[in-house]
Coordinates of C-alpha atoms in Angstrom, one line a residue:
X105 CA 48.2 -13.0 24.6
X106 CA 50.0 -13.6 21.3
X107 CA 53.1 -14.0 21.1
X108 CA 54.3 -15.2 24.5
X109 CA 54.5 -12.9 27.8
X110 CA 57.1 -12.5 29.7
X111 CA 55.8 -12.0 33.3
X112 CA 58.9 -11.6 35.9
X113 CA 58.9 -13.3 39.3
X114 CA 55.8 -10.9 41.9
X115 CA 55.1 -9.5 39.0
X116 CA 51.8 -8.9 37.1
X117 CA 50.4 -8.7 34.0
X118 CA 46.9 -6.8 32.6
X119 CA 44.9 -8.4 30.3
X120 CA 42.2 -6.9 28.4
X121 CA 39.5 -8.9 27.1
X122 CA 37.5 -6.9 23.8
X123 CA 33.9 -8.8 23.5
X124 CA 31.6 -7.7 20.6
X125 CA 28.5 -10.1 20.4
X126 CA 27.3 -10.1 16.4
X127 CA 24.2 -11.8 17.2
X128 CA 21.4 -11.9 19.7
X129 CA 21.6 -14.7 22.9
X130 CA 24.4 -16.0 25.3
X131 CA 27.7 -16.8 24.4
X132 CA 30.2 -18.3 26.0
X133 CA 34.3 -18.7 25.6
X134 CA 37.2 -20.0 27.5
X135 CA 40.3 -18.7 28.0
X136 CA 42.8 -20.4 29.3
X137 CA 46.3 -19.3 30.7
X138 CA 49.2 -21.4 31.2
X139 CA 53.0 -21.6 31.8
X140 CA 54.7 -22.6 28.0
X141 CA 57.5 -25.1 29.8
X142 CA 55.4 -27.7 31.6
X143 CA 57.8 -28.7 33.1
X144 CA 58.1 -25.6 35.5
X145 CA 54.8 -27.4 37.1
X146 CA 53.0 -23.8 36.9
X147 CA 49.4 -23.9 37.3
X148 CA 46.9 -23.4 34.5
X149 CA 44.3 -21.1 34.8
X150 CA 41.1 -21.3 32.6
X151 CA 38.8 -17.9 32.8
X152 CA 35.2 -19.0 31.2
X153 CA 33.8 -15.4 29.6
X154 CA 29.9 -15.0 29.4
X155 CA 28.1 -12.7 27.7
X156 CA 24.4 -11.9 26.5
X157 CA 23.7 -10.6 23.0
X158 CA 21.2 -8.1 23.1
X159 CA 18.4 -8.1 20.7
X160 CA 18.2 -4.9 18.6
X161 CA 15.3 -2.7 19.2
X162 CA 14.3 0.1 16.3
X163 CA 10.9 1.0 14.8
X164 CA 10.2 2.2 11.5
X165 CA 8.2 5.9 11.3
X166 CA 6.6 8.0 8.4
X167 CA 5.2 4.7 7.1
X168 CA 1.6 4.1 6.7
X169 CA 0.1 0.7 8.5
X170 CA 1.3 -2.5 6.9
X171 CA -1.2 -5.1 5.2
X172 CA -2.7 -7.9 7.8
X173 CA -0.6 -10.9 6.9
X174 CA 2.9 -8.4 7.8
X175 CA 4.4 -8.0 10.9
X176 CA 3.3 -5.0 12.8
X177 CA 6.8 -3.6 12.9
X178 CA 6.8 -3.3 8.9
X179 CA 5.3 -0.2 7.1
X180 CA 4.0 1.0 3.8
X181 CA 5.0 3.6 1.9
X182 CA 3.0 5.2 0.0
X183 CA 3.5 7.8 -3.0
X184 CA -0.1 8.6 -3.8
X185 CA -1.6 9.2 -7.4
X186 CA 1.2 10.7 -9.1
X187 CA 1.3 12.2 -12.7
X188 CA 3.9 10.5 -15.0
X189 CA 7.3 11.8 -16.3
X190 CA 7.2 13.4 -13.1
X191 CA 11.0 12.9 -12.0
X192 CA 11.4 14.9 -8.4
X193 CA 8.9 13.0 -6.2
X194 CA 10.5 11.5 -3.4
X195 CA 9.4 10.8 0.5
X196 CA 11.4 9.5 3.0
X197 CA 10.9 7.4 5.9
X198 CA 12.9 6.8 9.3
X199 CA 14.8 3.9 11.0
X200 CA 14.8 4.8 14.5
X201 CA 17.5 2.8 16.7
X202 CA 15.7 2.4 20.4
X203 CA 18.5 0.0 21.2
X204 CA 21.6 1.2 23.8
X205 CA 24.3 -0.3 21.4
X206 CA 25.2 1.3 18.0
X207 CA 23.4 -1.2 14.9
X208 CA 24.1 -1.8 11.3
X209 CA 21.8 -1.8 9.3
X210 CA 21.3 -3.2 5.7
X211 CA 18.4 -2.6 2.8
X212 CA 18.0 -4.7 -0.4
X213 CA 15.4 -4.8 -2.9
X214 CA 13.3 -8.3 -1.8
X215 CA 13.0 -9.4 -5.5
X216 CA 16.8 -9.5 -5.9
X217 CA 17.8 -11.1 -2.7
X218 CA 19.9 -14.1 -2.8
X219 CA 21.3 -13.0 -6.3
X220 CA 24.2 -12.6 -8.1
X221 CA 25.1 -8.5 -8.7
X222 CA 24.5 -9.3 -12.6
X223 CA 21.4 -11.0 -11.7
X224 CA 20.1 -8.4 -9.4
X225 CA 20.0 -5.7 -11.9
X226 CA 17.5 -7.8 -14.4
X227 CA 14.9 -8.2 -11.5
X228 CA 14.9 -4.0 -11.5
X229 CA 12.1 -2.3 -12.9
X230 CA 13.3 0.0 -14.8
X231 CA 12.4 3.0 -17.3
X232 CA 12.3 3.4 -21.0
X233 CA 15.5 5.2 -20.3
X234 CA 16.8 2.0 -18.3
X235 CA 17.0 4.4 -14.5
X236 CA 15.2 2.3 -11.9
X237 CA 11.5 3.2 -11.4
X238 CA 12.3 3.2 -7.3
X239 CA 16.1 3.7 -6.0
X240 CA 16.7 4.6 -2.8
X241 CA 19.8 5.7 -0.4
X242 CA 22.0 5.0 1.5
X243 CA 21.8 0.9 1.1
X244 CA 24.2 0.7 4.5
X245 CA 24.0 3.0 7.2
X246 CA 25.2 2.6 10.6
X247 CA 22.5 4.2 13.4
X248 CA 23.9 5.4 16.8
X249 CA 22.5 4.1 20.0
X250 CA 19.0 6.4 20.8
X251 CA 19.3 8.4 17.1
X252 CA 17.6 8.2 14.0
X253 CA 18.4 7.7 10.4
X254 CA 16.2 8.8 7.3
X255 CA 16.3 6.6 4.5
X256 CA 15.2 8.6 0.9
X257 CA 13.2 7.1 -2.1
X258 CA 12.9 8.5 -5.3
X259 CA 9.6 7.7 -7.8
X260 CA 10.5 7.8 -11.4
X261 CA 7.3 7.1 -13.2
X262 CA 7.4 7.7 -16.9
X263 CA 4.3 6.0 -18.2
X264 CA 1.2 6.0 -16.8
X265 CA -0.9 2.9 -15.8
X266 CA -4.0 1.3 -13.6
X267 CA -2.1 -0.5 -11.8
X268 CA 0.6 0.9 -9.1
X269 CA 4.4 0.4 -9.3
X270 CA 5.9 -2.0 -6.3
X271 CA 8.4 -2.6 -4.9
X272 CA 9.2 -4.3 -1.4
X273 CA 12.6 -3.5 0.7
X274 CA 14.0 -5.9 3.3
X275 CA 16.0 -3.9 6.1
X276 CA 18.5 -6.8 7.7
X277 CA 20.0 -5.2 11.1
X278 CA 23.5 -6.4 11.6
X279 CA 24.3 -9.9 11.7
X280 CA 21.0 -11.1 13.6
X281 CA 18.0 -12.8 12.1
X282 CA 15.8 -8.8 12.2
X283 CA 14.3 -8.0 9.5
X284 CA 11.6 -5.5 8.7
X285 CA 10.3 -4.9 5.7
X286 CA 8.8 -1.5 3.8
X287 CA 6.2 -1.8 0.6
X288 CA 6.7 1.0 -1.6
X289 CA 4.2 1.5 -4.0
X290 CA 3.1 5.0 -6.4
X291 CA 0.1 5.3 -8.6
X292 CA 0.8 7.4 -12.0
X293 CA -1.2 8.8 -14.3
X294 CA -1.1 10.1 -17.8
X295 CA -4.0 12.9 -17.4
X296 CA -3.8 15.4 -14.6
X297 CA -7.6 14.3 -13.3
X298 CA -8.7 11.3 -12.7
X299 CA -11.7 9.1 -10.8
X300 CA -11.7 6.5 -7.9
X301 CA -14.6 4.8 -5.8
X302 CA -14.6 5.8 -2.4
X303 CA -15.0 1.6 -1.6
X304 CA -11.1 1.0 -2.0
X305 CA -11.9 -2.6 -2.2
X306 CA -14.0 -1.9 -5.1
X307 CA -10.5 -1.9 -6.7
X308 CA -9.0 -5.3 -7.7
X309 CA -5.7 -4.3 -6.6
X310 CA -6.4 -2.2 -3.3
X311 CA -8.5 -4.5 -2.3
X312 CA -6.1 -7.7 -2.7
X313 CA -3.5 -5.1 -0.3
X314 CA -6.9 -4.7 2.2
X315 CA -7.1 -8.2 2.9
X316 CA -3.3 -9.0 2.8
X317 CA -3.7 -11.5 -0.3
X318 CA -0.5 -11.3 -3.0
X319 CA -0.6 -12.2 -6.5
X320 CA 0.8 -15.4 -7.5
X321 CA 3.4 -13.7 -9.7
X322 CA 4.5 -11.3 -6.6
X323 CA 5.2 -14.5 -4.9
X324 CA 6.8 -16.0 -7.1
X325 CA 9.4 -12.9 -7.4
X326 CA 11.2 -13.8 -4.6
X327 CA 11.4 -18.1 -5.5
X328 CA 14.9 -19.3 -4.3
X329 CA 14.8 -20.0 -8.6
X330 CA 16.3 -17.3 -10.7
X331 CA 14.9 -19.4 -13.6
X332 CA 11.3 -19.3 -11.8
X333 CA 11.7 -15.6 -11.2
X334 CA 12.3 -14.3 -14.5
X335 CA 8.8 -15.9 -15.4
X336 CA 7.0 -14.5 -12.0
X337 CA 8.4 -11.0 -13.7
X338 CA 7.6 -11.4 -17.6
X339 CA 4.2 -13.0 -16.3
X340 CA 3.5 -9.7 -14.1
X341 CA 4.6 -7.6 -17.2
X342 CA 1.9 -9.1 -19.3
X343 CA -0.8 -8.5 -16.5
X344 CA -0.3 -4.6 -16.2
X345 CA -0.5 -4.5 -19.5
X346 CA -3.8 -6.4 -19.6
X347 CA -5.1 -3.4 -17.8
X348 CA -6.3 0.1 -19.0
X349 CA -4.9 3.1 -17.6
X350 CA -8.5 4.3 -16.0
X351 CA -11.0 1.1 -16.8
X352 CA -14.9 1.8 -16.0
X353 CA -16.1 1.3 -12.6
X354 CA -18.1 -1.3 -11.3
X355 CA -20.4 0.1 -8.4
X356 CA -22.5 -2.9 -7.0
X357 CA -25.3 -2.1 -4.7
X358 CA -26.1 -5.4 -2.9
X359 CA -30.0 -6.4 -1.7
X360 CA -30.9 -4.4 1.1
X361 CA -33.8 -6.3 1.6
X362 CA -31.9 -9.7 2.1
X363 CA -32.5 -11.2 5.1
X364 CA -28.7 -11.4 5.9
X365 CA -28.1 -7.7 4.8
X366 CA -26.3 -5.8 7.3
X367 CA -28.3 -3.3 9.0
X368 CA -25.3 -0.4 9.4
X369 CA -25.4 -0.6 5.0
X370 CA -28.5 0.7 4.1
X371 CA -30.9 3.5 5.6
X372 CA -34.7 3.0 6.2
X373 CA -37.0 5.2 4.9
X374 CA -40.1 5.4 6.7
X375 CA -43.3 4.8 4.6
X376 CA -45.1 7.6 3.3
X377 CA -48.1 8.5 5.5
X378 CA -51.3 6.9 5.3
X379 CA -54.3 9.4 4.1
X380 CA -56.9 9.9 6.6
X381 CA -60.4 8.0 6.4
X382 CA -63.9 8.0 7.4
X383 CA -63.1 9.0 11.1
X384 CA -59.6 9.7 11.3
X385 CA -57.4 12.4 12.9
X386 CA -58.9 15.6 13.4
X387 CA -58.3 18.4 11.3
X388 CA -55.0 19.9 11.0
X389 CA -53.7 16.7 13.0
X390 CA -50.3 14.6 11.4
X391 CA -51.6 12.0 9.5
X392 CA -51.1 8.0 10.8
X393 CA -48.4 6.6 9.0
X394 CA -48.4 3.1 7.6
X395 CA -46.9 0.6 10.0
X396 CA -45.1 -0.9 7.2
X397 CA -41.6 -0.3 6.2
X398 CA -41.2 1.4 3.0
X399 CA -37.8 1.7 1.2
X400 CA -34.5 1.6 1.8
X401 CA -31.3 3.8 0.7
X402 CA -27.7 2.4 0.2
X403 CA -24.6 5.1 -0.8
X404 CA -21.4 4.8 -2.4
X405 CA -19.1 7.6 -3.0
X406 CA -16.9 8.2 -5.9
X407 CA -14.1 11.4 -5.8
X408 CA -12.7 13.5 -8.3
X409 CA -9.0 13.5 -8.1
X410 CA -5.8 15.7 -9.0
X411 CA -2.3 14.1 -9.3
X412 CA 0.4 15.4 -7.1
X413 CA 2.7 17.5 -9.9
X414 CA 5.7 18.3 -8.2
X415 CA 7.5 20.0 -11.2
X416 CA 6.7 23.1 -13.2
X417 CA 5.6 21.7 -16.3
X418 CA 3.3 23.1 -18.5
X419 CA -0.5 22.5 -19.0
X420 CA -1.4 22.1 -15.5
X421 CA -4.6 23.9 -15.1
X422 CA -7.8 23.7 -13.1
X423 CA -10.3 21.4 -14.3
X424 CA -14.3 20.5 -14.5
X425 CA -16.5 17.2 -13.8
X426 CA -19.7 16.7 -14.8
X427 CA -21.7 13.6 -13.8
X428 CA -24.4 12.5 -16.2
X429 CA -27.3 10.1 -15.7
X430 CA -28.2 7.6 -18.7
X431 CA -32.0 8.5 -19.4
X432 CA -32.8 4.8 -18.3
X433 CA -31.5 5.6 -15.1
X434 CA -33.3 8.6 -14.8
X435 CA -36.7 6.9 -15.8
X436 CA -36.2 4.4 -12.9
X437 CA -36.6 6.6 -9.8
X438 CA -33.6 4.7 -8.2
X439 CA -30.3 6.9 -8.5
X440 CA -29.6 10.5 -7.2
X441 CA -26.6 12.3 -7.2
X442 CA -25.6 14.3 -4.4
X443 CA -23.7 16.6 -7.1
X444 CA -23.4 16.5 -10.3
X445 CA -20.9 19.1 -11.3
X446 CA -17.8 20.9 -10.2
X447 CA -14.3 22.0 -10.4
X448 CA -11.2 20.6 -10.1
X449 CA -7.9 22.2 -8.4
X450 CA -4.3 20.8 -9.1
X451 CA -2.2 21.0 -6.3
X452 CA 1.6 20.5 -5.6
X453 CA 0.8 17.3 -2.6
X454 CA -2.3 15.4 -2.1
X455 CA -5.2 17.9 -2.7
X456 CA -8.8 17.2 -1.3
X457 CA -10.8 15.5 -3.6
X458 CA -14.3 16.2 -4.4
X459 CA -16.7 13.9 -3.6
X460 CA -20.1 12.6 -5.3
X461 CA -22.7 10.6 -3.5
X462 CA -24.2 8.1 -5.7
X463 CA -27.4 6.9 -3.8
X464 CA -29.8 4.0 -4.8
X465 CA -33.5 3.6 -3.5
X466 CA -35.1 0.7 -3.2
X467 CA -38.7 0.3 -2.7
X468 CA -39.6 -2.9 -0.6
X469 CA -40.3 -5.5 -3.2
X470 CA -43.4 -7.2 -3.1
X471 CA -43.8 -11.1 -2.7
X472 CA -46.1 -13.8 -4.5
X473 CA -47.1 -16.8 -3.1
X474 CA -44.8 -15.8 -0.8
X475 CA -41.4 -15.6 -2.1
X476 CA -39.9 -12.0 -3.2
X477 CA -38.8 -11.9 -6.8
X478 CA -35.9 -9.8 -8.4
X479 CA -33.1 -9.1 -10.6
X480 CA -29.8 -7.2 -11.1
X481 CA -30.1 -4.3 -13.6
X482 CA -27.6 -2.3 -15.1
X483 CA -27.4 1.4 -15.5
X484 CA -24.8 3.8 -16.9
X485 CA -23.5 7.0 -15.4
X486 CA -21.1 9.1 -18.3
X487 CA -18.5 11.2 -16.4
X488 CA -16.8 14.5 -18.0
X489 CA -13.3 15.4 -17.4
X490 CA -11.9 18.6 -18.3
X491 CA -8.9 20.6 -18.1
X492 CA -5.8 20.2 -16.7
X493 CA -2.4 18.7 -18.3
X494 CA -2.0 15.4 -20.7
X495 CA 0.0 14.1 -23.3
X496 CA 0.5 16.2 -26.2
X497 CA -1.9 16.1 -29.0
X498 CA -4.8 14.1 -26.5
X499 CA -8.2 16.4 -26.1
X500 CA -7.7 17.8 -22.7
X501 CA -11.5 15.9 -22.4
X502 CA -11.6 12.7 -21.1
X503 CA -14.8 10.9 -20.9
X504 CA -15.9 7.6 -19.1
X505 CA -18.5 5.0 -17.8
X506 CA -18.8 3.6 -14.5
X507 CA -21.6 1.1 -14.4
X508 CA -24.6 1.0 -11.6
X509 CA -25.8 -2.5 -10.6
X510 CA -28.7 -3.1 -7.9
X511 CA -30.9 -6.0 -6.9
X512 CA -34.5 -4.2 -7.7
X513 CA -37.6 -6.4 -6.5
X514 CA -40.6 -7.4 -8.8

């Protein structure tokens, strides 16, 4: 209505009112229409214009479930074991718009948020040839009403360590308050094979991103303090390092025979028969067994793994395990393997791994005066690697400890 209409006497005049809500919730204007000269006593007509913001709706696929203290709606993505100086992994994931209105969408790197360009790039992990470990595309997209929109991440790891590289993205949808948020996190290695428990909580790191707990220094990435963030990320650099590429593991077999065990973590093993006596069963007959329960059996799994290699380098060849019992382990009757050797296939995505049943008997301990008696031992289990590529000038051998511990009764 600017500048000033002219409207001639019986005559009309069309105006077009343009509403484009930027955020969610009802808003309301006034418009008001009225003769310039006052004094021509013309009436003034106020028009009040309502109108309700929709919410966006969009979900977020080719994600894996988010941990339990994230909104539903977030995701996980998830690179896998990757081998490093591997430079053409990527995976992608989708923002789907469900909403019947066109949305903007924004994503940002949750440890850089709230900063300055020139601060943003320090908070970047980056490699030794400064290119960010995770970079991703496009940062702004807009996303048609009903249609989709891929979003691409690329994994640049160039050293190898235990614990994965992470990063979390924010994805702010137009001018509303929406925000979802994707994990992005990639294991690498520096030796084509490697070994995991089948227990993912028996993994400090996995297990903290089972129960939904973050690290002080992950939480302190993302203080409102730039100051307070620099220390979150030196203090986080100092703690990877702390850690060895592939440290021993730890397998823990907890007291089956406790009185608060849980019944669905150990098998029973019925008592070996009783031999008949004086009287007893008649020839050929099954023999009575003993009413008493005899041991019980607990299992933990460990897998024999391949890196993803997604580039033709050389050196990448099958591979061998072998699984060795310490003689003291052997001598105590408790441990049995359900293999104890094998091969090893690389593979260009996740390949199957191969998996070893570790299982640990227990006889029923006996009691005096009483009250059951016990301790936790120790045993060793050597593991073999072979094959398959490494650095230059390493043994293509790789050999390791992972540590039995059970509760056996007096």
């Amino acid at each position: 209505l600017r500048p000033i209409k002219v409207i001639g006497s019986r005559d009309t005049f069309t105006v077009i009112v343009e509403c484009l809500p930027l955020s969610p919730g009802l808003i309301v204007e006034v418009l008001e229409i009225s003769a310039v000269d006052e004094s021509l006593m013309g009436h003034r007509l106020r028009v009040t214009l309502r109108v309700q913001g929709l919410k966006p709706s969009i979900s977020l696929e080719k994600l894996s479930p988010p941990p339990p203290n994230w909104s539903s709606t977030c995701g996980i993505l998830d690179f896998g074991n990757c081998l490093m100086l591997d430079n053409n992994i990527t995976k992608k994931f989708t923002i789907h718009n469900k909403s019947t209105f066109t949305i903007d969408a924004s994503i940002i790197r949750v440890v850089s948020n709230n900063l300055s360009p020139g601060q943003q790039a320090d908070f970047i992990e980056r490699t030794a040839s400064g290119l960010p470990i995770f970079s991703f595309r496009p940062e702004r997209l807009q996303i048609l009403q009903g249609t989709s929109a891929e979003i691409e991440v690329i994994f640049r790891p160039d050293r190898g360590r235990f614990l994965p590289f992470r990063e979390d993205l924010d994805i702010f949808i137009g001018k509303t308050d929406e925000v979802y948020r994707v994990g992005v996190l990639g294991r690498a290695w520096s030796r084509q094979y490697f070994v995991t428990p089948g227990d993912p909580r028996d993994e400090p790191f996995t297990y903290s991103i089972f129960k939904g707990i973050a690290s002080v220094e992950d939480t302190l990435l993302v203080h409102s303090s730039a100051v307070i963030r620099t220390a979150a990320k030196e203090a986080r650099k100092v703690i990877d390092l702390s850690f060895p590429e592939s440290p021993n593991i730890l397998l823990k077999f907890p007291d089956p025979f406790d009185p608060n065990a849980n019944p669905s973590t150990y098998v029973e093993i019925a008592a070996a028969p009783a031999a008949p006596t004086g009287k007893g069963p008649a020839k050929g007959a099954p023999p009575v067994p003993v009413a008493a329960p005899g041991s019980r059996q607990q299992t933990k799994r460990l897998y024999f793994n391949s890196t993803k290699v997604s580039d033709n380098r050389a050196g990448v060849t099958p591979g061998s395990f072998e699984v060795i019992l310490s003689q003291e382990a052997k001598e105590s009757g408790l441990w049995s393997l359900s293999v104890d050797k094998g091969s090893l296939t690389a593979a260009s995505v996740d390949a199957a791994a191969v998996a070893v049943d570790v299982t640990c008997t227990l006889p029923k301990p006996r009691s005096l005066g009483g009250v059951v008696v016990g301790s936790w031992k120790a045993f060793q289990v050597e593991v073999v690697l072979k094959g398959g590529w490494c650095l230059p000038g390493e043994s293509d051998e790789h050999r390791m400890w992972i540590t039995l511990e059970a509760y056996v009764g007096l």
